[in-house]
Coordinates of C-alpha atoms in Angstrom, one line a residue:
Chain A
X822 CA -1.1 149.5 56.2
X823 CA -0.4 146.3 54.5
X824 CA 3.4 145.2 54.8
X825 CA 3.4 143.0 51.7
X826 CA 3.2 146.1 49.3
X827 CA 5.3 147.9 51.5
X828 CA 8.1 145.7 51.2
X829 CA 7.5 144.5 47.3
X830 CA 7.3 147.8 45.8
X831 CA 10.5 148.7 47.8
X832 CA 11.9 145.6 45.9
X833 CA 11.2 146.1 42.5
X834 CA 12.1 150.4 43.1
X835 CA 15.8 149.0 45.2
X836 CA 16.4 146.4 42.7
X837 CA 15.9 147.9 39.6
X838 CA 18.2 151.2 41.0
X839 CA 21.2 149.0 41.8
X840 CA 20.8 147.3 38.0
X841 CA 20.8 150.8 36.7
X842 CA 23.7 151.9 38.7
X843 CA 25.0 148.5 38.1
X844 CA 25.3 150.0 34.6
X845 CA 25.4 146.5 33.0
X846 CA 22.0 147.1 31.5
X847 CA 21.2 150.0 29.3
X848 CA 19.2 152.4 32.4
X849 CA 16.3 152.7 30.4
X850 CA 15.6 149.1 29.3
X851 CA 15.5 148.5 33.5
X852 CA 13.4 151.7 34.4
X853 CA 10.7 149.8 31.7
X854 CA 11.1 146.8 32.9
X855 CA 10.9 148.4 36.3
X856 CA 7.8 150.6 36.1
X857 CA 5.9 147.1 34.1
X858 CA 7.0 145.1 37.3
X859 CA 5.1 147.6 39.7
X860 CA 2.1 148.0 37.8
X861 CA 1.8 145.0 37.3
X862 CA 2.3 143.2 41.0
X863 CA 0.8 146.6 42.1
X864 CA -2.4 145.0 40.3
X865 CA -1.9 141.9 42.0
X866 CA -1.0 143.0 45.0
X867 CA -3.7 146.0 44.8
X868 CA -2.1 149.2 45.6
X869 CA -1.8 150.3 42.1
X870 CA -3.0 150.1 38.3
X871 CA -2.7 151.9 35.0
X872 CA -4.3 155.0 35.8
X873 CA -2.7 155.7 38.9
X874 CA 0.7 155.1 37.0
X875 CA 0.2 157.4 34.4
X876 CA -1.1 160.3 36.8
X877 CA 2.3 159.6 38.6
X878 CA 4.0 160.9 35.3
X879 CA 4.6 163.7 35.6
X880 CA 4.1 165.4 32.2
X881 CA 5.3 168.9 32.7
X882 CA 8.9 167.8 33.2
X883 CA 8.4 165.4 30.3
X884 CA 7.2 168.6 28.1
X885 CA 9.7 170.9 28.9
X886 CA 12.5 168.8 28.7
X887 CA 11.0 167.5 24.7
X888 CA 10.7 171.3 24.0
X889 CA 14.0 172.3 24.8
X890 CA 15.2 169.1 23.2
X891 CA 14.1 169.7 19.9
X892 CA 14.8 173.4 19.8
X893 CA 18.9 172.2 20.7
X894 CA 17.9 169.7 17.9
X895 CA 17.2 172.2 16.1
X896 CA 20.0 174.4 16.5
X897 CA 22.6 171.7 16.7
X898 CA 23.2 171.8 12.9
X899 CA 23.1 175.4 12.4
X900 CA 26.9 175.6 13.3
X901 CA 25.9 178.6 16.0
X902 CA 27.7 176.3 19.1
X903 CA 31.0 176.2 16.6
X904 CA 30.7 180.2 16.0
X905 CA 30.9 180.8 19.1
X906 CA 33.6 178.6 20.3
X907 CA 35.3 180.7 17.3
X908 CA 34.8 183.9 18.7
X909 CA 36.0 182.6 22.1
X910 CA 39.3 181.7 20.6
X911 CA 39.8 184.7 18.6
X912 CA 38.9 187.1 20.8
X913 CA 41.5 185.0 23.4
X914 CA 44.1 185.7 20.8
X915 CA 45.3 182.2 21.1
X916 CA 46.6 183.0 25.1
X917 CA 46.1 180.0 27.4
X918 CA 44.5 181.6 29.9
X919 CA 42.3 183.3 28.5
X920 CA 41.3 180.9 26.2
X921 CA 40.8 178.5 29.0
X922 CA 37.9 182.1 30.7
X923 CA 36.3 182.7 27.7
X924 CA 36.2 178.7 26.7
X925 CA 34.2 178.6 30.7
X926 CA 32.0 181.1 30.0
X927 CA 30.6 180.5 26.8
X928 CA 29.7 177.0 27.8
X929 CA 28.8 177.8 31.2
X930 CA 26.5 180.1 29.1
X931 CA 25.4 177.7 27.3
X932 CA 24.6 175.3 29.6
X933 CA 22.3 177.7 31.7
X934 CA 19.8 177.6 28.8
X935 CA 20.4 174.6 27.0
X936 CA 21.1 170.5 27.5
X937 CA 25.1 170.4 29.2
X938 CA 25.6 167.3 27.4
X939 CA 24.5 168.9 24.0
X940 CA 26.8 171.4 24.5
X941 CA 29.8 170.2 25.5
X942 CA 29.5 167.0 22.4
X943 CA 29.2 170.3 20.3
X944 CA 32.2 172.3 22.0
X945 CA 34.8 169.9 22.9
X946 CA 35.5 169.1 19.4
X947 CA 36.5 172.7 18.2
X948 CA 38.6 172.9 21.8
X949 CA 40.2 169.7 20.5
X950 CA 40.7 171.7 17.4
X951 CA 41.4 175.3 18.8
X952 CA 44.2 173.7 21.3
X953 CA 45.8 171.4 18.4
X954 CA 46.6 174.7 16.1
X955 CA 47.9 176.6 18.8
X956 CA 49.7 173.6 20.0
X957 CA 48.8 173.2 23.3
X958 CA 47.2 170.3 25.7
X959 CA 43.2 170.1 25.5
X960 CA 43.0 168.6 29.1
X961 CA 42.5 171.8 31.1
X962 CA 40.4 173.3 28.6
X963 CA 37.9 169.9 27.6
X964 CA 37.8 169.2 31.5
X965 CA 37.1 172.8 32.6
X966 CA 33.9 173.3 30.0
X967 CA 32.5 169.5 31.4
X968 CA 33.2 170.9 35.4
X969 CA 32.4 174.4 34.1
X970 CA 28.6 173.3 32.3
X971 CA 27.3 170.9 35.4
X972 CA 27.8 174.2 37.5
X973 CA 26.7 176.7 35.6
X974 CA 23.3 174.2 34.4
X975 CA 22.5 174.5 38.7
X976 CA 21.4 178.0 37.9
X977 CA 18.1 177.9 36.1
X978 CA 15.3 176.0 35.8
X979 CA 15.9 174.5 32.5
X980 CA 19.8 174.0 33.1
X981 CA 20.2 170.4 34.6
X982 CA 17.1 168.0 34.3
X983 CA 17.4 167.6 38.3
X984 CA 16.0 171.4 38.0
X985 CA 13.1 170.4 35.8
X986 CA 12.4 168.2 38.6
X987 CA 12.6 170.1 41.0
X988 CA 11.1 173.2 39.9
X989 CA 7.9 171.3 38.8
X990 CA 7.7 169.0 42.1
X991 CA 8.1 172.4 44.4
X992 CA 6.8 174.6 42.2
X993 CA 9.9 177.1 41.6
X994 CA 9.4 179.1 39.4
X995 CA 12.1 179.8 36.6
X996 CA 12.7 183.3 38.4
X997 CA 13.0 180.9 41.8
X998 CA 15.9 180.0 40.5
X999 CA 17.3 183.1 39.3
X1000 CA 17.1 184.9 42.7
X1001 CA 17.8 181.4 45.6
X1002 CA 19.9 179.8 43.2
X1003 CA 22.3 181.5 40.9
X1004 CA 23.6 183.8 43.1
X1005 CA 25.2 181.0 44.9
X1006 CA 25.6 178.8 41.5
X1007 CA 27.6 182.6 40.3
X1008 CA 29.7 182.4 43.6
X1009 CA 30.1 178.4 43.3
X1010 CA 31.2 179.3 39.3
X1011 CA 33.5 182.1 40.3
X1012 CA 35.4 179.7 43.0
X1013 CA 35.7 177.0 40.3
X1014 CA 37.1 178.6 38.1
X1015 CA 39.9 179.6 40.1
X1016 CA 40.7 176.8 41.4
X1017 CA 40.0 174.7 37.9
X1018 CA 42.7 177.4 36.7
X1019 CA 45.5 176.9 40.0
X1020 CA 45.5 173.0 39.4
X1021 CA 46.0 173.4 35.7
X1022 CA 48.4 176.6 36.8
X1023 CA 51.6 173.6 35.4
X1024 CA 49.3 173.3 32.1
X1025 CA 48.0 177.0 31.3
X1026 CA 51.0 179.1 32.2
X1027 CA 53.3 177.0 28.7
X1028 CA 53.4 179.5 26.2
X1029 CA 51.6 178.1 22.9
X1030 CA 53.5 177.5 19.7
X1031 CA 51.4 179.4 17.1
X1032 CA 48.4 181.2 19.2
X1033 CA 48.5 183.8 16.1
X1034 CA 46.3 180.1 14.0
X1035 CA 43.3 181.3 16.3
X1036 CA 42.7 184.7 14.3
X1037 CA 42.5 182.5 11.5
X1038 CA 39.4 180.6 12.2
X1039 CA 37.0 182.1 10.5
X1040 CA 33.9 182.3 12.5
X1041 CA 30.9 183.1 9.3
X1042 CA 32.3 179.7 7.9
X1043 CA 31.2 177.7 10.9
X1044 CA 27.6 179.9 10.1
X1045 CA 26.2 177.0 7.8
X1046 CA 22.8 178.1 8.0
X1047 CA 22.6 181.5 9.6
X1048 CA 18.8 182.0 8.8
X1049 CA 17.8 178.6 10.6
X1050 CA 20.1 179.6 13.6
X1051 CA 19.0 183.5 13.3
X1052 CA 14.9 182.4 13.5
X1053 CA 15.9 179.9 15.9
X1054 CA 17.3 182.1 18.7
X1055 CA 15.0 184.0 18.1
X1056 CA 11.8 181.9 19.1
X1057 CA 14.5 180.8 21.5
X1058 CA 14.8 184.0 23.2
X1059 CA 11.1 184.7 23.3
X1060 CA 10.6 181.9 24.9
X1061 CA 13.6 182.8 28.0
X1062 CA 11.4 186.2 28.0
X1063 CA 7.8 183.7 28.2
X1064 CA 9.6 181.7 31.6
X1065 CA 10.2 185.6 33.5
X1066 CA 6.8 185.9 33.3
X1067 CA 5.3 182.0 33.0
X1068 CA 4.3 182.4 36.5
X1069 CA 2.5 185.5 36.3
X1070 CA 0.6 184.0 33.3
X1071 CA -0.4 181.2 35.3
X1072 CA 1.7 179.2 32.9
X1073 CA 3.8 176.0 33.2
X1074 CA 7.4 175.9 31.8
X1075 CA 6.5 173.2 29.6
X1076 CA 4.4 174.8 28.0
X1077 CA 6.1 177.5 27.1
X1078 CA 9.5 175.2 26.2
X1079 CA 6.4 172.5 23.5
X1080 CA 5.4 176.8 22.4
X1081 CA 8.8 177.7 21.3
X1082 CA 9.3 174.1 20.0
X1083 CA 6.0 174.0 17.5
X1084 CA 6.7 177.8 16.2
X1085 CA 10.2 176.7 15.6
X1086 CA 9.7 173.6 13.8
X1087 CA 7.0 176.0 11.7
X1088 CA 8.6 178.6 11.1
X1089 CA 12.0 176.5 10.5
X1090 CA 10.3 173.3 8.8
X1091 CA 13.2 171.6 9.2
X1092 CA 13.0 167.7 7.9
X1093 CA 11.2 166.8 11.1
X1094 CA 12.3 162.8 11.3
X1095 CA 16.1 164.3 11.4
X1096 CA 14.9 166.3 14.7
X1097 CA 13.4 163.6 15.6
X1098 CA 16.2 161.4 15.7
X1099 CA 18.5 164.2 17.7
X1100 CA 15.9 164.3 20.6
X1101 CA 16.8 161.7 23.3
X1102 CA 13.5 159.3 23.7
X1103 CA 15.7 156.9 25.7
X1104 CA 16.0 160.2 28.3
X1105 CA 12.3 160.6 28.2
X1106 CA 11.3 157.1 29.2
X1107 CA 13.7 156.9 31.3
X1108 CA 12.4 159.6 33.4
X1109 CA 8.6 158.9 33.2
X1110 CA 9.4 154.8 33.9
X1111 CA 11.0 156.0 37.2
X1112 CA 7.8 158.5 37.7
X1113 CA 5.1 155.7 37.8
X1114 CA 8.0 153.3 39.5
X1115 CA 8.0 156.4 42.5
X1116 CA 4.4 156.0 42.0
X1117 CA 4.0 152.8 43.1
X1118 CA 6.3 153.5 46.0
X1119 CA 3.9 156.0 46.9
X1120 CA 0.6 154.1 46.1
X1121 CA 2.2 151.2 48.9
X1122 CA 2.9 153.2 51.5
X1123 CA 6.6 153.0 50.9
X1124 CA 7.5 155.9 50.8
X1125 CA 5.8 156.7 53.8
X1126 CA 7.4 154.6 56.3
X1127 CA 11.4 156.1 54.2
X1128 CA 9.6 159.5 55.3
X1129 CA 9.5 158.4 58.9
X1130 CA 13.0 157.4 58.8
X1131 CA 13.8 161.1 57.7
X1132 CA 11.5 163.0 60.0
X1133 CA 13.8 162.0 62.7
X1134 CA 16.7 163.7 60.6
X1135 CA 14.9 167.0 60.3
X1136 CA 14.5 167.2 63.6
X1137 CA 17.9 168.7 64.4
X1138 CA 18.4 172.4 62.8
X1139 CA 16.9 172.8 59.9
X1140 CA 19.8 174.5 58.5
X1141 CA 22.2 171.8 59.3
X1142 CA 19.9 169.1 57.3
X1143 CA 19.8 171.5 54.5
X1144 CA 24.1 171.1 54.3
X1145 CA 24.1 167.3 55.7
X1146 CA 21.7 166.7 51.9
X1147 CA 23.7 168.8 50.0
X1148 CA 26.7 166.6 51.0
X1149 CA 24.7 163.5 50.5
X1150 CA 23.5 164.2 48.0
X1151 CA 26.6 165.7 46.2
X1152 CA 28.6 162.1 47.2
X1153 CA 25.8 160.1 45.7
X1154 CA 25.6 162.1 42.3
X1155 CA 29.3 162.0 42.2
X1156 CA 28.9 158.0 42.1
X1157 CA 25.7 157.2 40.1
X1158 CA 23.5 159.0 37.9
X1159 CA 22.0 162.3 40.1
X1160 CA 18.5 161.8 37.7
X1161 CA 17.5 158.9 39.7
X1162 CA 18.7 160.1 42.6
X1163 CA 16.5 163.2 42.4
X1164 CA 13.1 161.2 41.2
X1165 CA 13.5 159.3 44.5
X1166 CA 14.1 161.8 46.8
X1167 CA 11.8 164.4 45.8
X1168 CA 8.7 162.1 47.7
X1169 CA 10.2 162.0 50.5
X1170 CA 10.9 166.3 50.5
X1171 CA 7.0 166.3 49.5
X1172 CA 6.1 163.6 52.2
X1173 CA 8.5 165.6 54.9
X1174 CA 6.5 169.3 53.7
X1175 CA 3.3 167.0 54.1
X1176 CA 4.1 166.6 57.8
X1177 CA 4.3 170.2 58.5
X1178 CA 7.9 170.5 57.6
X1179 CA 9.4 174.0 55.6
X1180 CA 10.9 172.1 52.5
X1181 CA 12.0 174.7 50.6
X1182 CA 15.3 174.8 51.5
X1183 CA 15.6 171.0 50.7
X1184 CA 14.1 171.8 47.7
X1185 CA 17.5 173.8 46.8
X1186 CA 20.1 171.8 49.0
X1187 CA 19.1 169.0 46.9
X1188 CA 19.5 171.0 43.5
X1189 CA 23.1 172.0 44.7
X1190 CA 24.0 168.3 45.9
X1191 CA 22.9 167.0 42.6
X1192 CA 24.4 169.8 40.7
X1193 CA 28.3 170.2 42.5
X1194 CA 28.4 166.4 43.1
X1195 CA 28.8 164.6 39.8
X1196 CA 32.0 167.1 39.3
X1197 CA 34.0 164.8 41.4
X1198 CA 34.6 161.9 39.3
X1199 CA 34.8 160.8 35.9
X1200 CA 31.5 159.5 35.9
X1201 CA 29.8 161.6 37.8
X1202 CA 28.1 163.6 35.1
X1203 CA 27.1 162.6 31.8
X1204 CA 29.3 165.8 30.7
X1205 CA 32.1 164.1 32.3
X1206 CA 31.4 160.8 30.1
X1207 CA 31.2 163.0 27.0
X1208 CA 34.5 164.9 26.8
X1209 CA 37.0 161.5 28.8
X1210 CA 35.5 158.7 26.1
X1211 CA 36.2 161.8 22.8
X1212 CA 39.5 162.7 24.9
X1213 CA 40.3 158.9 24.5
X1214 CA 40.1 159.0 20.5
X1215 CA 43.0 161.7 20.6
X1216 CA 46.1 161.3 21.6
X1217 CA 45.8 162.2 25.3
X1218 CA 43.0 160.6 26.8
X1219 CA 41.5 162.2 30.2
X1220 CA 42.2 158.9 32.5
X1221 CA 39.3 158.7 36.3
X1222 CA 42.8 159.6 38.5
X1223 CA 43.2 162.4 36.7
X1224 CA 39.1 163.5 36.8
X1225 CA 39.9 163.1 40.8
X1226 CA 42.6 164.5 40.9
X1227 CA 41.1 167.7 39.3
X1228 CA 37.6 167.2 39.4
X1229 CA 37.4 166.6 43.5
X1230 CA 38.2 169.8 44.6
X1231 CA 35.7 171.3 42.5
X1232 CA 33.2 169.0 43.6
X1233 CA 34.5 170.1 47.5
X1234 CA 34.5 173.7 47.0
X1235 CA 32.1 174.4 45.5
X1236 CA 29.7 172.2 47.8
X1237 CA 31.3 174.5 50.7
X1238 CA 30.9 177.6 49.1
X1239 CA 27.1 176.3 48.4
X1240 CA 26.5 175.5 51.9
X1241 CA 28.3 178.5 53.5
X1242 CA 26.1 180.8 51.8
X1243 CA 23.1 177.9 52.2
X1244 CA 23.3 178.8 55.9
X1245 CA 23.4 182.7 55.7
X1246 CA 20.6 183.0 52.9
X1247 CA 18.8 180.1 54.7
X1248 CA 16.4 182.5 56.1
X1249 CA 15.3 184.1 53.2
X1250 CA 14.6 181.0 51.3
Chain B
X981 CA 42.3 138.0 -19.3
X982 CA 43.5 137.9 -16.2
X983 CA 45.7 139.8 -13.4
X984 CA 48.7 138.5 -14.2
X985 CA 48.1 140.6 -17.4
X986 CA 48.4 144.0 -16.0
X987 CA 50.1 143.7 -12.8
X988 CA 53.6 145.1 -11.7
X989 CA 56.1 141.9 -11.6
X990 CA 58.7 143.5 -9.0
X991 CA 57.1 144.5 -5.9
X992 CA 58.1 146.4 -2.8
X993 CA 57.7 144.1 0.6
X994 CA 58.9 144.8 3.7
X995 CA 59.0 142.1 6.7
X996 CA 56.9 143.1 9.9
X997 CA 59.9 143.7 11.8
X998 CA 60.5 146.9 10.0
X999 CA 60.4 149.9 12.0
X1000 CA 58.0 152.6 10.9
X1001 CA 60.6 155.3 9.8
X1002 CA 62.2 152.1 7.6
X1003 CA 59.0 151.5 5.6
X1004 CA 58.9 155.9 5.6
X1005 CA 62.0 155.4 4.5
X1006 CA 61.1 153.2 1.4
X1007 CA 57.7 154.8 0.6
X1008 CA 59.9 158.0 -0.1
X1009 CA 62.4 156.7 -2.5
X1010 CA 60.5 154.1 -4.2
X1011 CA 57.1 156.6 -4.6
X1012 CA 54.7 154.2 -3.5
X1013 CA 51.3 154.0 -1.2
X1014 CA 51.0 150.8 -0.9
X1015 CA 53.6 147.8 1.3
X1016 CA 52.3 144.7 1.5
X1017 CA 53.8 142.8 4.7
X1018 CA 55.3 139.4 4.1
X1019 CA 56.6 136.4 6.0
X1020 CA 59.6 134.2 5.8
X1021 CA 58.0 132.3 2.8
X1022 CA 57.2 135.2 1.2
X1023 CA 53.0 135.4 1.9
X1024 CA 51.3 138.5 2.8
X1025 CA 50.5 138.5 5.9
X1026 CA 48.9 142.5 6.1
X1027 CA 49.6 145.9 4.3
X1028 CA 50.5 149.2 5.4
X1029 CA 49.7 152.0 3.2
X1030 CA 51.2 156.2 2.9
X1031 CA 47.8 156.9 5.0
X1032 CA 48.4 154.9 8.1
X1033 CA 52.4 156.6 8.3
X1034 CA 50.8 160.0 7.6
X1035 CA 48.1 159.5 10.4
X1036 CA 50.8 159.3 12.9
X1037 CA 50.8 163.1 12.2
X1038 CA 47.2 164.7 11.5
X1039 CA 45.5 165.9 14.3
X1040 CA 42.8 164.6 16.6
X1041 CA 40.1 167.2 15.5
X1042 CA 39.6 166.3 12.0
X1043 CA 38.3 162.6 13.6
X1044 CA 35.6 164.9 15.3
X1045 CA 35.4 168.2 13.4
X1046 CA 33.7 167.0 10.0
X1047 CA 33.7 170.1 7.9
X1048 CA 37.8 172.1 8.9
X1049 CA 36.4 174.2 6.2
X1050 CA 36.9 177.6 9.1
X1051 CA 40.3 176.6 9.6
X1052 CA 42.3 178.6 7.4
X1053 CA 46.1 178.1 9.4
X1054 CA 46.3 174.2 10.9
X1055 CA 49.6 176.4 13.4
X1056 CA 51.0 174.1 15.6
X1057 CA 50.1 171.5 13.7
X1058 CA 51.7 172.2 10.5
X1059 CA 55.1 171.4 12.2
X1060 CA 54.3 168.4 14.9
X1061 CA 56.1 165.8 13.7
X1062 CA 55.7 162.4 15.4
X1063 CA 58.0 161.1 18.2
X1064 CA 61.2 158.8 17.7
X1065 CA 60.0 157.0 19.6
X1066 CA 57.0 156.2 17.8
X1067 CA 58.9 156.1 14.5
X1068 CA 61.3 152.8 15.5
X1069 CA 58.1 151.1 16.8
X1070 CA 57.8 148.4 14.1
X1071 CA 55.1 148.5 11.6
X1072 CA 52.7 145.9 12.7
X1073 CA 51.1 148.8 15.3
X1074 CA 50.1 150.2 12.3
X1075 CA 49.3 147.1 10.1
X1076 CA 45.9 146.6 8.5
X1077 CA 44.7 142.8 7.1
X1078 CA 45.1 142.4 3.6
X1079 CA 42.8 141.7 0.7
X1080 CA 44.6 139.9 -1.6
X1081 CA 43.8 138.0 -5.1
X1082 CA 45.4 135.2 -6.6
X1083 CA 46.7 134.9 -10.1
X1084 CA 43.8 133.8 -12.0
X1085 CA 41.8 136.2 -11.1
X1086 CA 40.1 138.5 -14.0
X1087 CA 40.5 142.0 -14.6
X1088 CA 36.9 142.8 -13.8
X1089 CA 36.7 141.1 -10.5
X1090 CA 39.6 142.9 -9.6
X1091 CA 38.7 145.9 -9.9
X1092 CA 35.3 145.3 -8.2
X1093 CA 37.0 144.1 -5.2
X1094 CA 39.0 147.8 -5.3
X1095 CA 36.2 149.9 -5.6
X1096 CA 33.8 147.8 -2.7
X1097 CA 36.9 148.1 -0.4
X1098 CA 38.2 150.8 -1.2
X1099 CA 41.4 149.8 -2.2
X1100 CA 43.8 151.8 -4.5
X1101 CA 46.7 149.0 -4.8
X1102 CA 45.5 145.1 -4.4
X1103 CA 48.6 142.1 -3.6
X1104 CA 48.4 139.5 -6.2
X1105 CA 49.3 135.9 -4.9
X1106 CA 50.1 132.7 -6.5
X1107 CA 48.2 129.5 -5.4
X1108 CA 50.4 128.5 -2.9
X1109 CA 49.9 132.1 -1.0
X1110 CA 53.2 133.6 -2.1
X1111 CA 53.1 137.7 -3.4
X1112 CA 53.8 137.3 -6.9
X1113 CA 52.3 140.8 -8.1
X1114 CA 51.1 144.3 -7.5
X1115 CA 48.2 145.8 -9.7
X1116 CA 47.3 149.4 -9.2
X1117 CA 43.6 150.8 -10.0
X1118 CA 45.2 152.8 -13.4
X1119 CA 46.8 149.3 -14.3
X1120 CA 43.7 147.0 -13.8
X1121 CA 41.6 150.5 -15.2
X1122 CA 43.9 150.6 -18.1
X1123 CA 43.9 146.8 -19.7
X1124 CA 40.1 147.1 -19.0
X1125 CA 39.9 150.4 -21.2
X1126 CA 42.5 149.0 -24.1
X1127 CA 39.9 146.3 -25.0
X1128 CA 38.0 148.8 -25.6
X1129 CA 40.1 149.1 -28.9
X1130 CA 39.0 145.7 -30.4
X1131 CA 34.9 146.4 -30.0
X1132 CA 33.7 146.8 -33.5

């Protein structure tokens, strides 16, 4: 195998990753440029082509993300998220600990089926409202929401972009996630919840000055388009039902999501321009471009070289290797975006699989590491950045030091719980 | 007709070392909505409006939640007061850049400027830049409308 294509493709890929992680230039712009460069250089040196690049794009991932983005974009303006938050607030009767748990549950459940970022973007402002009217600091609630959304998202195929990627690459169905990921996430989530309550003990034990004010929040008035909300929820419910059976019916999750999106669009007939504006095209372009770059690595033979390196690691005890993957990926995800990490590791795990290693457990290790690692720092996950930048515009900003004090312990505990359960469940993976 | 025909010549103004609390007392006593901040030569260097002070008390969520209709009781927010430490700061932290008009400014120009810049009161300065008056939307508007009486 020629050495030059390997070196060139590796330089383009890792150069782009460094720029992406440097965050000086928009990550999607870097990725698009990197993808184009990879194809150009690949053509000159004869290891890559336009056709091969198109083949490298995982349209299943992109379709699933697009379909869910359209559904969320339609659900967002109906006020449904606010409605749930207000219900939680009323049910808590303004008692901080109850409010903390209920808002955490609402956020987690939404994050399990919808995009974490959208969930947090909508729940966080209502959280600030609720805490201000009862007269407590919003910080514990905001941080817990981001952390619990990141944690809960790992439980399902559609909960988190890394899961979408892993599910598509490994061929895991929606139910596979419910069987293998959900139980581990459930234990980790409970662990995270208890730990957060302990870490915010002081704030949560303070008596609110006006807890009764929550009872005068009117949930009905938050639903500004109840009819639209009802229709989208019916479609979403139908989609989730289909997700349970998609592998039996031999349909890809992307078809379920895009099908649901098109039914919702037909039924509601919203202003399409408005909906499309809310779809995160830059994220889709980012994913597509990374796929093209990784395809270049694959075609140049660079991936095979990396796989060789990892193979020596895989020769250790497989359980230990899996736990190592959880922790290494978690550590990386705490400081950089987990999407490029996942996209880069997918072909390596696939390569290990081709060389005869049982990789199913490794996929799950990757999912846990990528998901739980994001809780460690303020920049570890987009949801963290969202609540932090929102809180910056309030009287009590979340600092990165505070995040390390509260979030890092959660990351360590959830990764520990996941590692222990991983070792116990390993024979069944 | 120009702005001098309708402006108020007695302007209440403050210096930039005035504290927020002192400014609040002036708003209350004089029942006004805008205080020009002037330097030692009486030249305006900024303004502070009643709404800039009220912002200190407004809850944060008002900036994030577009429609607060469903919140029927602002609860603890209703009886929060800014801290004494905040109130003893000088007005500099709340001061906004000033938009002025010169004394020879026509009424319609003055009105259009207030409309576009969303100003309720506008300080008037002399050719030398000294603060000589202040006009409200009502002052300017009444002056314009009163000219309609002469229309035949």
